[in-house]
Amino acid sequence: MRKTSFEYHIHGYRYAPESFHIYKGLPGQEKTELPLSDEQRYQMGYLYLTQGIKSAVDYVKHIERERERKCRLYMTYGFMLKENPRSYVYCADLRCRENDPLAVRLHTLRAFREHLAQSGGRIEQSVECELDGRYRPIHTRKNYVTADFERPIVVWLNIR
């Protein structure tokens, strides 16, 4: 089976590099225009006119890779604490994109609520211990806080 690759088509006016547009698609299918800023279109057009289509396409691929690596805004749900109503707790592992449908976001909320319900809403906040002569922990004390299930909140995360 042969691997198919994307085809690029560049169109613009020779004396106006900022007028260049690039289209991307699979062979035999309709190509869609890639959104570029005016400065990026100018740079792509300049590279196309001076160094050829390969340089211009490589520049556009570089822009696409940067967009993929860029920080994305995620969201998750959390709960206020009963002991300190100004603090909250959330799980960064249970997250969804901000533009996910409502069903996905509600699934995240339910999963987090079920995770907390297993321990009665108690979360281990910190651990204190003393060390013996050989640096082994003794007299371990765990401090817990309790989540208030009545007040869910939305927490926004910037994750790479």
mmCIF file of C-alpha atoms in Angstrom:
data_model
loop_
_atom_site.group_PDB
_atom_site.id
_atom_site.type_symbol
_atom_site.label_atom_id
_atom_site.label_comp_id
_atom_site.label_asym_id
_atom_site.label_seq_id
_atom_site.Cartn_x
_atom_site.Cartn_y
_atom_site.Cartn_z
ATOM 1 C CA MET A 1 0.000 0.000 0.000
ATOM 2 C CA ARG A 2 1.398 3.345 -1.037
ATOM 3 C CA LYS A 3 1.493 6.256 1.378
ATOM 4 C CA THR A 4 -0.363 9.302 0.083
ATOM 5 C CA SER A 5 1.021 12.720 0.806
ATOM 6 C CA PHE A 6 -0.494 16.156 0.692
ATOM 7 C CA GLU A 7 -0.206 18.259 -2.426
ATOM 8 C CA TYR A 8 0.320 22.006 -2.243
ATOM 9 C CA HIS A 9 -0.740 24.572 -4.824
ATOM 10 C CA ILE A 10 0.465 28.174 -4.668
ATOM 11 C CA HIS A 11 -1.301 30.967 -6.542
ATOM 12 C CA GLY A 12 -0.552 34.689 -6.639
ATOM 13 C CA TYR A 13 0.648 37.669 -8.680
ATOM 14 C CA ARG A 14 4.292 37.934 -9.636
ATOM 15 C CA TYR A 15 4.755 41.570 -8.601
ATOM 16 C CA ALA A 16 2.769 41.345 -5.351
ATOM 17 C CA PRO A 17 4.155 38.639 -3.032
ATOM 18 C CA GLU A 18 1.519 39.477 -0.396
ATOM 19 C CA SER A 19 -1.203 38.291 -2.804
ATOM 20 C CA PHE A 20 -0.010 34.673 -2.755
ATOM 21 C CA HIS A 21 -2.287 31.986 -1.319
ATOM 22 C CA ILE A 22 -1.494 28.342 -0.680
ATOM 23 C CA TYR A 23 -3.901 25.434 -0.972
ATOM 24 C CA LYS A 24 -3.418 21.989 0.570
ATOM 25 C CA GLY A 25 -5.171 18.676 -0.047
ATOM 26 C CA LEU A 26 -4.861 15.024 -0.935
ATOM 27 C CA PRO A 27 -4.446 13.982 -4.573
ATOM 28 C CA GLY A 28 -7.791 13.821 -6.337
ATOM 29 C CA GLN A 29 -9.616 15.796 -3.655
ATOM 30 C CA GLU A 30 -10.494 19.453 -3.378
ATOM 31 C CA LYS A 31 -7.738 21.534 -1.827
ATOM 32 C CA THR A 32 -8.459 23.967 0.991
ATOM 33 C CA GLU A 33 -6.717 27.273 1.571
ATOM 34 C CA LEU A 34 -4.389 27.471 4.559
ATOM 35 C CA PRO A 35 -4.948 30.553 6.732
ATOM 36 C CA LEU A 36 -1.837 32.751 6.772
ATOM 37 C CA SER A 37 -1.266 36.278 8.000
ATOM 38 C CA ASP A 38 -0.319 39.002 5.523
ATOM 39 C CA GLU A 39 3.305 38.852 6.647
ATOM 40 C CA GLN A 40 3.421 35.060 6.249
ATOM 41 C CA ARG A 41 1.848 35.274 2.787
ATOM 42 C CA TYR A 42 4.398 37.915 1.795
ATOM 43 C CA GLN A 43 7.286 35.737 3.020
ATOM 44 C CA MET A 44 5.862 32.655 1.270
ATOM 45 C CA GLY A 45 5.401 34.600 -1.984
ATOM 46 C CA TYR A 46 8.919 35.990 -1.779
ATOM 47 C CA LEU A 47 10.367 32.508 -1.238
ATOM 48 C CA TYR A 48 8.266 31.128 -4.099
ATOM 49 C CA LEU A 49 9.487 33.805 -6.504
ATOM 50 C CA THR A 50 13.162 33.732 -5.494
ATOM 51 C CA GLN A 51 13.890 30.137 -4.436
ATOM 52 C CA GLY A 52 11.069 28.047 -5.894
ATOM 53 C CA ILE A 53 8.048 26.132 -4.744
ATOM 54 C CA LYS A 54 9.955 23.724 -2.473
ATOM 55 C CA SER A 55 11.224 26.552 -0.251
ATOM 56 C CA ALA A 56 7.780 28.136 -0.046
ATOM 57 C CA VAL A 57 6.123 24.818 0.877
ATOM 58 C CA ASP A 58 8.814 24.104 3.472
ATOM 59 C CA TYR A 59 8.128 27.517 5.028
ATOM 60 C CA VAL A 60 4.384 26.767 5.214
ATOM 61 C CA LYS A 61 5.049 23.323 6.743
ATOM 62 C CA HIS A 62 7.197 25.053 9.371
ATOM 63 C CA ILE A 63 4.286 27.387 10.201
ATOM 64 C CA GLU A 64 1.903 24.412 10.491
ATOM 65 C CA ARG A 65 4.256 22.566 12.867
ATOM 66 C CA GLU A 66 4.577 25.670 15.062
ATOM 67 C CA ARG A 67 0.801 25.961 15.279
ATOM 68 C CA GLU A 68 0.556 22.340 16.413
ATOM 69 C CA ARG A 69 3.201 22.825 19.127
ATOM 70 C CA LYS A 70 1.680 26.037 20.398
ATOM 71 C CA CYS A 71 0.045 26.045 23.824
ATOM 72 C CA ARG A 72 -3.540 24.941 23.753
ATOM 73 C CA LEU A 73 -6.199 26.075 26.124
ATOM 74 C CA TYR A 74 -7.803 23.195 28.004
ATOM 75 C CA MET A 75 -10.465 23.127 30.642
ATOM 76 C CA THR A 76 -11.304 20.865 33.511
ATOM 77 C CA TYR A 77 -13.669 20.948 36.427
ATOM 78 C CA GLY A 78 -12.856 21.412 40.074
ATOM 79 C CA PHE A 79 -14.587 21.852 43.388
ATOM 80 C CA MET A 80 -14.298 24.444 46.118
ATOM 81 C CA LEU A 81 -12.977 23.232 49.478
ATOM 82 C CA LYS A 82 -15.211 23.030 52.523
ATOM 83 C CA GLU A 83 -12.419 24.061 54.919
ATOM 84 C CA ASN A 84 -11.328 27.059 52.855
ATOM 85 C CA PRO A 85 -14.057 28.346 50.500
ATOM 86 C CA ARG A 86 -11.561 30.498 48.589
ATOM 87 C CA SER A 87 -9.476 27.494 47.478
ATOM 88 C CA TYR A 88 -10.338 24.770 45.035
ATOM 89 C CA VAL A 89 -9.075 21.374 43.949
ATOM 90 C CA TYR A 90 -8.896 19.954 40.426
ATOM 91 C CA CYS A 91 -7.271 17.107 38.557
ATOM 92 C CA ALA A 92 -5.073 18.212 35.660
ATOM 93 C CA ASP A 93 -5.198 14.709 34.156
ATOM 94 C CA LEU A 94 -8.956 14.952 33.569
ATOM 95 C CA ARG A 95 -9.139 17.679 30.964
ATOM 96 C CA CYS A 96 -10.779 18.466 27.644
ATOM 97 C CA ARG A 97 -10.305 21.101 24.978
ATOM 98 C CA GLU A 98 -12.316 24.268 25.323
ATOM 99 C CA ASN A 99 -14.172 23.619 22.064
ATOM 100 C CA ASP A 100 -15.154 20.011 22.891
ATOM 101 C CA PRO A 101 -18.877 19.257 22.821
ATOM 102 C CA LEU A 102 -20.935 19.388 25.979
ATOM 103 C CA ALA A 103 -21.099 15.592 26.270
ATOM 104 C CA VAL A 104 -17.295 15.337 26.512
ATOM 105 C CA ARG A 105 -17.125 18.123 29.094
ATOM 106 C CA LEU A 106 -19.852 16.532 31.217
ATOM 107 C CA HIS A 107 -18.049 13.194 31.029
ATOM 108 C CA THR A 108 -14.948 14.909 32.456
ATOM 109 C CA LEU A 109 -16.997 16.388 35.302
ATOM 110 C CA ARG A 110 -18.589 13.007 36.092
ATOM 111 C CA ALA A 111 -15.229 11.214 36.031
ATOM 112 C CA PHE A 112 -13.727 13.741 38.447
ATOM 113 C CA ARG A 113 -16.754 13.589 40.727
ATOM 114 C CA GLU A 114 -16.608 9.760 40.773
ATOM 115 C CA HIS A 115 -12.893 9.885 41.538
ATOM 116 C CA LEU A 116 -13.521 12.144 44.531
ATOM 117 C CA ALA A 117 -16.609 10.217 45.669
ATOM 118 C CA GLN A 118 -14.505 7.070 46.200
ATOM 119 C CA SER A 119 -12.750 8.821 49.092
ATOM 120 C CA GLY A 120 -15.759 10.812 50.286
ATOM 121 C CA GLY A 121 -14.373 13.996 48.791
ATOM 122 C CA ARG A 122 -11.215 13.834 50.906
ATOM 123 C CA ILE A 123 -7.995 14.830 49.160
ATOM 124 C CA GLU A 124 -4.534 14.412 50.586
ATOM 125 C CA GLN A 125 -3.127 17.936 50.691
ATOM 126 C CA SER A 126 0.269 17.380 52.304
ATOM 127 C CA VAL A 127 2.362 14.826 54.197
ATOM 128 C CA GLU A 128 4.561 15.659 57.160
ATOM 129 C CA CYS A 129 7.020 13.253 58.722
ATOM 130 C CA GLU A 130 10.073 13.089 60.939
ATOM 131 C CA LEU A 131 13.285 11.336 59.965
ATOM 132 C CA ASP A 132 15.247 8.895 62.089
ATOM 133 C CA GLY A 133 19.045 8.622 62.222
ATOM 134 C CA ARG A 134 19.153 6.813 58.872
ATOM 135 C CA TYR A 135 16.849 9.301 57.085
ATOM 136 C CA ARG A 136 13.848 6.989 57.107
ATOM 137 C CA PRO A 137 10.422 8.533 57.647
ATOM 138 C CA ILE A 138 8.737 7.972 61.018
ATOM 139 C CA HIS A 139 5.629 9.532 62.572
ATOM 140 C CA THR A 140 3.991 10.264 59.233
ATOM 141 C CA ARG A 141 1.025 12.675 59.351
ATOM 142 C CA LYS A 142 -1.221 13.309 56.365
ATOM 143 C CA ASN A 143 -3.299 16.455 56.052
ATOM 144 C CA TYR A 144 -6.608 16.153 54.188
ATOM 145 C CA VAL A 145 -9.075 18.652 52.750
ATOM 146 C CA THR A 146 -12.655 17.986 51.688
ATOM 147 C CA ALA A 147 -14.210 18.954 48.350
ATOM 148 C CA ASP A 148 -17.637 20.591 48.341
ATOM 149 C CA PHE A 149 -19.641 18.716 45.674
ATOM 150 C CA GLU A 150 -22.331 21.400 45.652
ATOM 151 C CA ARG A 151 -20.087 23.994 43.995
ATOM 152 C CA PRO A 152 -18.308 22.786 40.827
ATOM 153 C CA ILE A 153 -16.132 25.331 39.024
ATOM 154 C CA VAL A 154 -14.403 25.485 35.637
ATOM 155 C CA VAL A 155 -10.597 25.623 35.646
ATOM 156 C CA TRP A 156 -8.699 26.760 32.516
ATOM 157 C CA LEU A 157 -5.274 25.228 31.825
ATOM 158 C CA ASN A 158 -2.566 26.199 29.325
ATOM 159 C CA ILE A 159 -0.842 22.949 28.408
ATOM 160 C CA ARG A 160 1.657 22.233 25.706
#
